Short mmCIF file of C-alpha atoms in Angstrom, two decimals:
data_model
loop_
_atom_site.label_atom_id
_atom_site.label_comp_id
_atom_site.label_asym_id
_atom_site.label_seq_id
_atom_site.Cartn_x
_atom_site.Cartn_y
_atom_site.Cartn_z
CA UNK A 1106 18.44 -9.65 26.02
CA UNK A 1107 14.91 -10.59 24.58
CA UNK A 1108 15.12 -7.62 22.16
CA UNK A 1109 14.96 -7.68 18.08
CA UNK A 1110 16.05 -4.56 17.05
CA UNK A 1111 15.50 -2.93 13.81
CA UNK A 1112 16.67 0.73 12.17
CA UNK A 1113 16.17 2.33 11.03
CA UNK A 1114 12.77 3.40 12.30
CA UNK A 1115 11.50 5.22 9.60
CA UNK A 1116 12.79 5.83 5.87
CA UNK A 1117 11.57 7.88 2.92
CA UNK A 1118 12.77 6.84 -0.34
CA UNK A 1119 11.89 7.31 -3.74
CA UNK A 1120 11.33 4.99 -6.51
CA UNK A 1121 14.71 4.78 -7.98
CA UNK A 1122 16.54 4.47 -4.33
CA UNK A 1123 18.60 2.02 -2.70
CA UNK A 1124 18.18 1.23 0.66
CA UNK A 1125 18.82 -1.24 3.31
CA UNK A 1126 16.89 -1.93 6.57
CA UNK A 1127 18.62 -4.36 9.19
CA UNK A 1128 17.79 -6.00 11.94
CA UNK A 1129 19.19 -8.00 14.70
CA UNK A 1130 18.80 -10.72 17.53
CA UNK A 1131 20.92 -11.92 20.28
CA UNK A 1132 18.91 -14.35 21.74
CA UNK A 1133 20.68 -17.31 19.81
CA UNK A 1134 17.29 -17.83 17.71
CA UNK A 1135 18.31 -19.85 14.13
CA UNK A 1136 14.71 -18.23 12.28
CA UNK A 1137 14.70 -15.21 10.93
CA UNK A 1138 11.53 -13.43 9.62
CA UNK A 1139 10.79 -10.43 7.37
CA UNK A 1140 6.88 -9.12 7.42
CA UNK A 1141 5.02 -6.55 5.70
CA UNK A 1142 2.21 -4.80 7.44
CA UNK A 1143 -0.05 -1.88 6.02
CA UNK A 1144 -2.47 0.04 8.73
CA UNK A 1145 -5.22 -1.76 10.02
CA UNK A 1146 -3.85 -4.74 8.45
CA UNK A 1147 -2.22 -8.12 10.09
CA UNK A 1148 1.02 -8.84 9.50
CA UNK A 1149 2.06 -10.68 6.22
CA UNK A 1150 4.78 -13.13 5.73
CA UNK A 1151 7.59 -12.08 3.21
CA UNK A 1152 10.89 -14.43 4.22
CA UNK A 1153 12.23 -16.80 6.60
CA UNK A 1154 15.61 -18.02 7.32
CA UNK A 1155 16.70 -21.14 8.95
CA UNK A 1156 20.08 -21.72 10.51
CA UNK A 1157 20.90 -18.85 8.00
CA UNK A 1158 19.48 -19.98 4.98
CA UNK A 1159 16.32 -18.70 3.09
CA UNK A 1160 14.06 -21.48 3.57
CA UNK A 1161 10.42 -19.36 2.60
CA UNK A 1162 10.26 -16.73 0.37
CA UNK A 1163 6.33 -15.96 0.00
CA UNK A 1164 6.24 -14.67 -3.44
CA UNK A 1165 7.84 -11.32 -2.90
CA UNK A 1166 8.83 -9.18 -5.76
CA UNK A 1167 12.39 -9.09 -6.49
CA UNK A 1168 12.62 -5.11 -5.87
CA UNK A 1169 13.04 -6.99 -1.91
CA UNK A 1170 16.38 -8.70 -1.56
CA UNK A 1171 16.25 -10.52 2.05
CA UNK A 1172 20.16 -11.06 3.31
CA UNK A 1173 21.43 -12.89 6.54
CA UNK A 1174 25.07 -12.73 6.79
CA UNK A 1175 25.18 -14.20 9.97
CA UNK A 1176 22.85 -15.67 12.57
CA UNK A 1177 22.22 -12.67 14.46
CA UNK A 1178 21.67 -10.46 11.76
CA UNK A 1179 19.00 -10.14 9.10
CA UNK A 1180 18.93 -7.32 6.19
CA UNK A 1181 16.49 -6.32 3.69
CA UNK A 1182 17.68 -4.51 0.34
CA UNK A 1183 15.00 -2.45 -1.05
CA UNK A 1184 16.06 -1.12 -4.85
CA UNK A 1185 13.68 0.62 -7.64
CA UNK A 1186 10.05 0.12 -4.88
CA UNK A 1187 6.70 1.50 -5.59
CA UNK A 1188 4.63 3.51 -3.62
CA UNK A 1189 2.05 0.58 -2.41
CA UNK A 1190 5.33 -1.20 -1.31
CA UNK A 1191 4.98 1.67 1.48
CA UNK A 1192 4.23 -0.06 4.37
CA UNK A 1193 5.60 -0.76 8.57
CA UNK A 1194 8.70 -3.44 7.55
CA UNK A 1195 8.85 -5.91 10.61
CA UNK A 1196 11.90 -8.31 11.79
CA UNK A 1197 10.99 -11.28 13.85
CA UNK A 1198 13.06 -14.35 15.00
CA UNK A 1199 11.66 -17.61 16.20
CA UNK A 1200 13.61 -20.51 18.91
CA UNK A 1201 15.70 -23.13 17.03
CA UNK A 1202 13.91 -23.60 13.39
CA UNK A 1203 11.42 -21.78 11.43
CA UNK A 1204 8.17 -22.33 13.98
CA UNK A 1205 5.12 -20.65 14.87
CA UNK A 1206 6.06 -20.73 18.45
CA UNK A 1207 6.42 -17.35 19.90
CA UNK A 1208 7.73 -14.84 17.57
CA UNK A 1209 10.36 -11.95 18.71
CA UNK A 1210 9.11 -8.96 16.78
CA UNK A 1211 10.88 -5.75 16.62
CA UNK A 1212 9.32 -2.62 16.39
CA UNK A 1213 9.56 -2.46 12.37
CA UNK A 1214 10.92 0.40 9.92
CA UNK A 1215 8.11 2.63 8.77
CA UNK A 1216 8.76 3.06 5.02
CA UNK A 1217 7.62 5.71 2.56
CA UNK A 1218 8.25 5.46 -0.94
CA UNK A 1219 7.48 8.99 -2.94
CA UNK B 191 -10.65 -22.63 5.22
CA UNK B 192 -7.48 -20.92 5.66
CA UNK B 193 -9.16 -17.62 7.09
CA UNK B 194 -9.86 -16.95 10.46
CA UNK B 195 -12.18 -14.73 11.07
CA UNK B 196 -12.29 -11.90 14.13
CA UNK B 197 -14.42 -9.98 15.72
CA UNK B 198 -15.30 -6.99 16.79
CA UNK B 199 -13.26 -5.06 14.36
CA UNK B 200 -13.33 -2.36 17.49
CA UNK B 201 -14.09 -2.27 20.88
CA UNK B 202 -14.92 0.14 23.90
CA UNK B 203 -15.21 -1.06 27.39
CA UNK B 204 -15.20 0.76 30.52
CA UNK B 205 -12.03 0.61 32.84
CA UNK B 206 -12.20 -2.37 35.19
CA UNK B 207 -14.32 -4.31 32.55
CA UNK B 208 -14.26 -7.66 30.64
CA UNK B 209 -13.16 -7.36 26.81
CA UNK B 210 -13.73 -9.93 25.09
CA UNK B 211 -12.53 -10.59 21.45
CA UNK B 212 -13.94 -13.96 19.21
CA UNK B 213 -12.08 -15.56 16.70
CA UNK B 214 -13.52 -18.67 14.65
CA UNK B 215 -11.74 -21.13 11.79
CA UNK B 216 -12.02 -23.47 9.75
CA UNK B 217 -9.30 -25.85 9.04
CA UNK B 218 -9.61 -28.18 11.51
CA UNK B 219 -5.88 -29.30 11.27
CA UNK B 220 -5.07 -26.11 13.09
CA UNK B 221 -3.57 -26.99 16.36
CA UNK B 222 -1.57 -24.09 18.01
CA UNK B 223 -3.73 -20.65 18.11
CA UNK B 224 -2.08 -17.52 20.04
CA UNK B 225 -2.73 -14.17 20.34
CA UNK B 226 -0.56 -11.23 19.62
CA UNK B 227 -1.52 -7.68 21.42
CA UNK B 228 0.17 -4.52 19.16
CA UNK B 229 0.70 -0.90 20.59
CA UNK B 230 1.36 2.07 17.87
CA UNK B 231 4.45 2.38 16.62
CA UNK B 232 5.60 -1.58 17.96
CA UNK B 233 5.53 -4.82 16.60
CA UNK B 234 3.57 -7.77 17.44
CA UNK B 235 4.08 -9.16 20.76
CA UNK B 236 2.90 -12.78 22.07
CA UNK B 237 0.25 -12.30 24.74
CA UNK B 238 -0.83 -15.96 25.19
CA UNK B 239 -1.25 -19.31 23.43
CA UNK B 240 -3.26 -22.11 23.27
CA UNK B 241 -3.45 -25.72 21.92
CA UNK B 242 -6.76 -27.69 21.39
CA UNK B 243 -5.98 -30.15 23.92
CA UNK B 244 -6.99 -27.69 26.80
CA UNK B 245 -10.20 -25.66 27.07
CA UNK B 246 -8.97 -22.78 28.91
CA UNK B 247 -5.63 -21.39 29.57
CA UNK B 248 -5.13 -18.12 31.60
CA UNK B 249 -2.24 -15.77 32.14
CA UNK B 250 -2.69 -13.04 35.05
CA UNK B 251 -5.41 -11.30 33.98
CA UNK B 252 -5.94 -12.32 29.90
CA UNK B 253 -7.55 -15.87 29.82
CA UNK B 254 -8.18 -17.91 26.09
CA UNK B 255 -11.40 -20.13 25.89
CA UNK B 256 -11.26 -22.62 23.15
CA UNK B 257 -14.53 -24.33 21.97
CA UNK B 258 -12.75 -27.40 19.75
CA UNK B 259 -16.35 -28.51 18.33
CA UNK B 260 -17.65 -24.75 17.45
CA UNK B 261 -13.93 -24.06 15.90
CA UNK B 262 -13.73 -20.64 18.29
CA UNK B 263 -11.64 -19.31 20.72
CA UNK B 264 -11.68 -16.32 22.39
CA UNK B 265 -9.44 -13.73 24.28
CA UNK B 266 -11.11 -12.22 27.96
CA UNK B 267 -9.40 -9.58 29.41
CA UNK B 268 -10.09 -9.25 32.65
CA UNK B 269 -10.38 -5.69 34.48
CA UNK B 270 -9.53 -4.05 31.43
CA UNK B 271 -7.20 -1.21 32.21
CA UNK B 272 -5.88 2.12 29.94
CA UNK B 273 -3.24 0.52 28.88
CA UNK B 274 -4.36 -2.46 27.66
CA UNK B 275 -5.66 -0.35 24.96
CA UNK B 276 -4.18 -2.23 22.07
CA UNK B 277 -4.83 -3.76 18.76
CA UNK B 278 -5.53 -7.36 19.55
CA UNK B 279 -4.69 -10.60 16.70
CA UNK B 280 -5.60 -13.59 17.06
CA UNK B 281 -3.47 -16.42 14.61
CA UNK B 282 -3.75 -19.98 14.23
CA UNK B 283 -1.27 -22.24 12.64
CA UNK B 284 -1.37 -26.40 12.22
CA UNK B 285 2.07 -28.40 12.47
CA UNK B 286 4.62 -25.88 13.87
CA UNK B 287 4.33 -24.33 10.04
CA UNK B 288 5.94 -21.30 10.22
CA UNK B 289 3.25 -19.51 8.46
CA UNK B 290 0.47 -18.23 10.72
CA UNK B 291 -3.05 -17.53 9.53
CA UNK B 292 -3.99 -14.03 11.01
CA UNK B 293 -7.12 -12.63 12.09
CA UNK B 294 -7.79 -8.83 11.09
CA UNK B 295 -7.30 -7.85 14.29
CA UNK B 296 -9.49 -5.55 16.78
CA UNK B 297 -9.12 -2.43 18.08
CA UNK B 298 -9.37 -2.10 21.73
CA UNK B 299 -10.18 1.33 23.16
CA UNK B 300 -9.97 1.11 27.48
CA UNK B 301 -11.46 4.29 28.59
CA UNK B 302 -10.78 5.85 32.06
#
């Protein structure tokens, strides 16, 4: 199983809203990875966990709340967003550590914040 | 020096042509560059990879030239076909960081 799967796929959500998007792995990878990407844009780095720790949070605002409970899984608890924070929300995982070396992407949550 | 810069933002080439997509850099201390290929509504996904050591690396029909002394590397695809219409990024990273530097990506448009 080389999949990362991620739901849900899309999610509209206003302003004051809770939400959670999750994603999981079951190729044994120990790095986790949250992105952000807006159209026509690269990806951009938001968290990474190692062996189930956070190990990189890249300045995100605090309205994201990144959560691994266990290896395979990764959530992402979105509370009181904006509408720029709409965006395509993508889970990645990475071999043993937090590497560069080929990254697992799923195919993302598409988010909409009214 | 961070940046690494890509072009053409877009790109049209016949079926059974050669696209080819540039990339250039800076920061010399960059020593693993890949290249992701993204369809609508999917993630990223690795196409191929390449270190400095090597020149050329190919992969079926997608081959990376890297020019160490210009700081470029590039992405041929060879008979281009419909459905390698794609958006194409090309990354570089130094040090197995886990943060990779992204290009802005290209559009690639195969047409029939």
């Amino acid at each position: 199983d080389t999949e990362v799967t991620q739901t849900p796929k899309h999610l509209v959500m206003g302003m004051t809203n809770k939400k959670s998007l999750k994603c999981e792995q079951h190729m044994g990878h120990r790095a986790m990875y949250w992105y952000k990407q807006k159209a026509k844009k690269p990806p951009e780095l938001m968290f990474v966990y190692s062996y189930e720790k956070l190990s990189i949070n890249e300045s995100v605002p605090s309205r994201f709340s990144p959560e691994c409970p266990n290896s395979s899984l990764l959530n992402l608890h979105l509370h009181a967003l904006q509408p720029e924070d709409s965006a395509l929300y993508l889970c990645a995982s990475s071999g043993g550590t937090a590497t560069n070396e080929k990254l697992f992407f799923g195919s993302g949550t598409q988010l909409s914040v009214l | 020096q961070q940046q690494v810069k890509q072009s053409p933002q877009s790109l049209i080439v016949q079926k059974g042509g050669i696209s080819i997509i540039n990339c250039a850099y800076e920061n010399t201390a960059f020593d693993y560059f890949p290249w992701y290929q993204q369809f609508p509504g999917k993630g990223p996904a690795l196409l191929i990879a390449i270190r400095p050591d090597v020149s050329e690396k190919k992969e079926g029909r997608f081959t990376i030239s890297f020019n160490k002394s210009a700081k470029q590397f590039s992405l041929h695809i060879m008979d281009s076909q419909p459905g390698d219409s794609a958006t194409y990024f090309c990354a570089a990273s130094w040090n197995s960081n886990y943060q990779l530097i992204w290009g802005a990506g290209t559009k690639l448009i195969i047409k029939p």
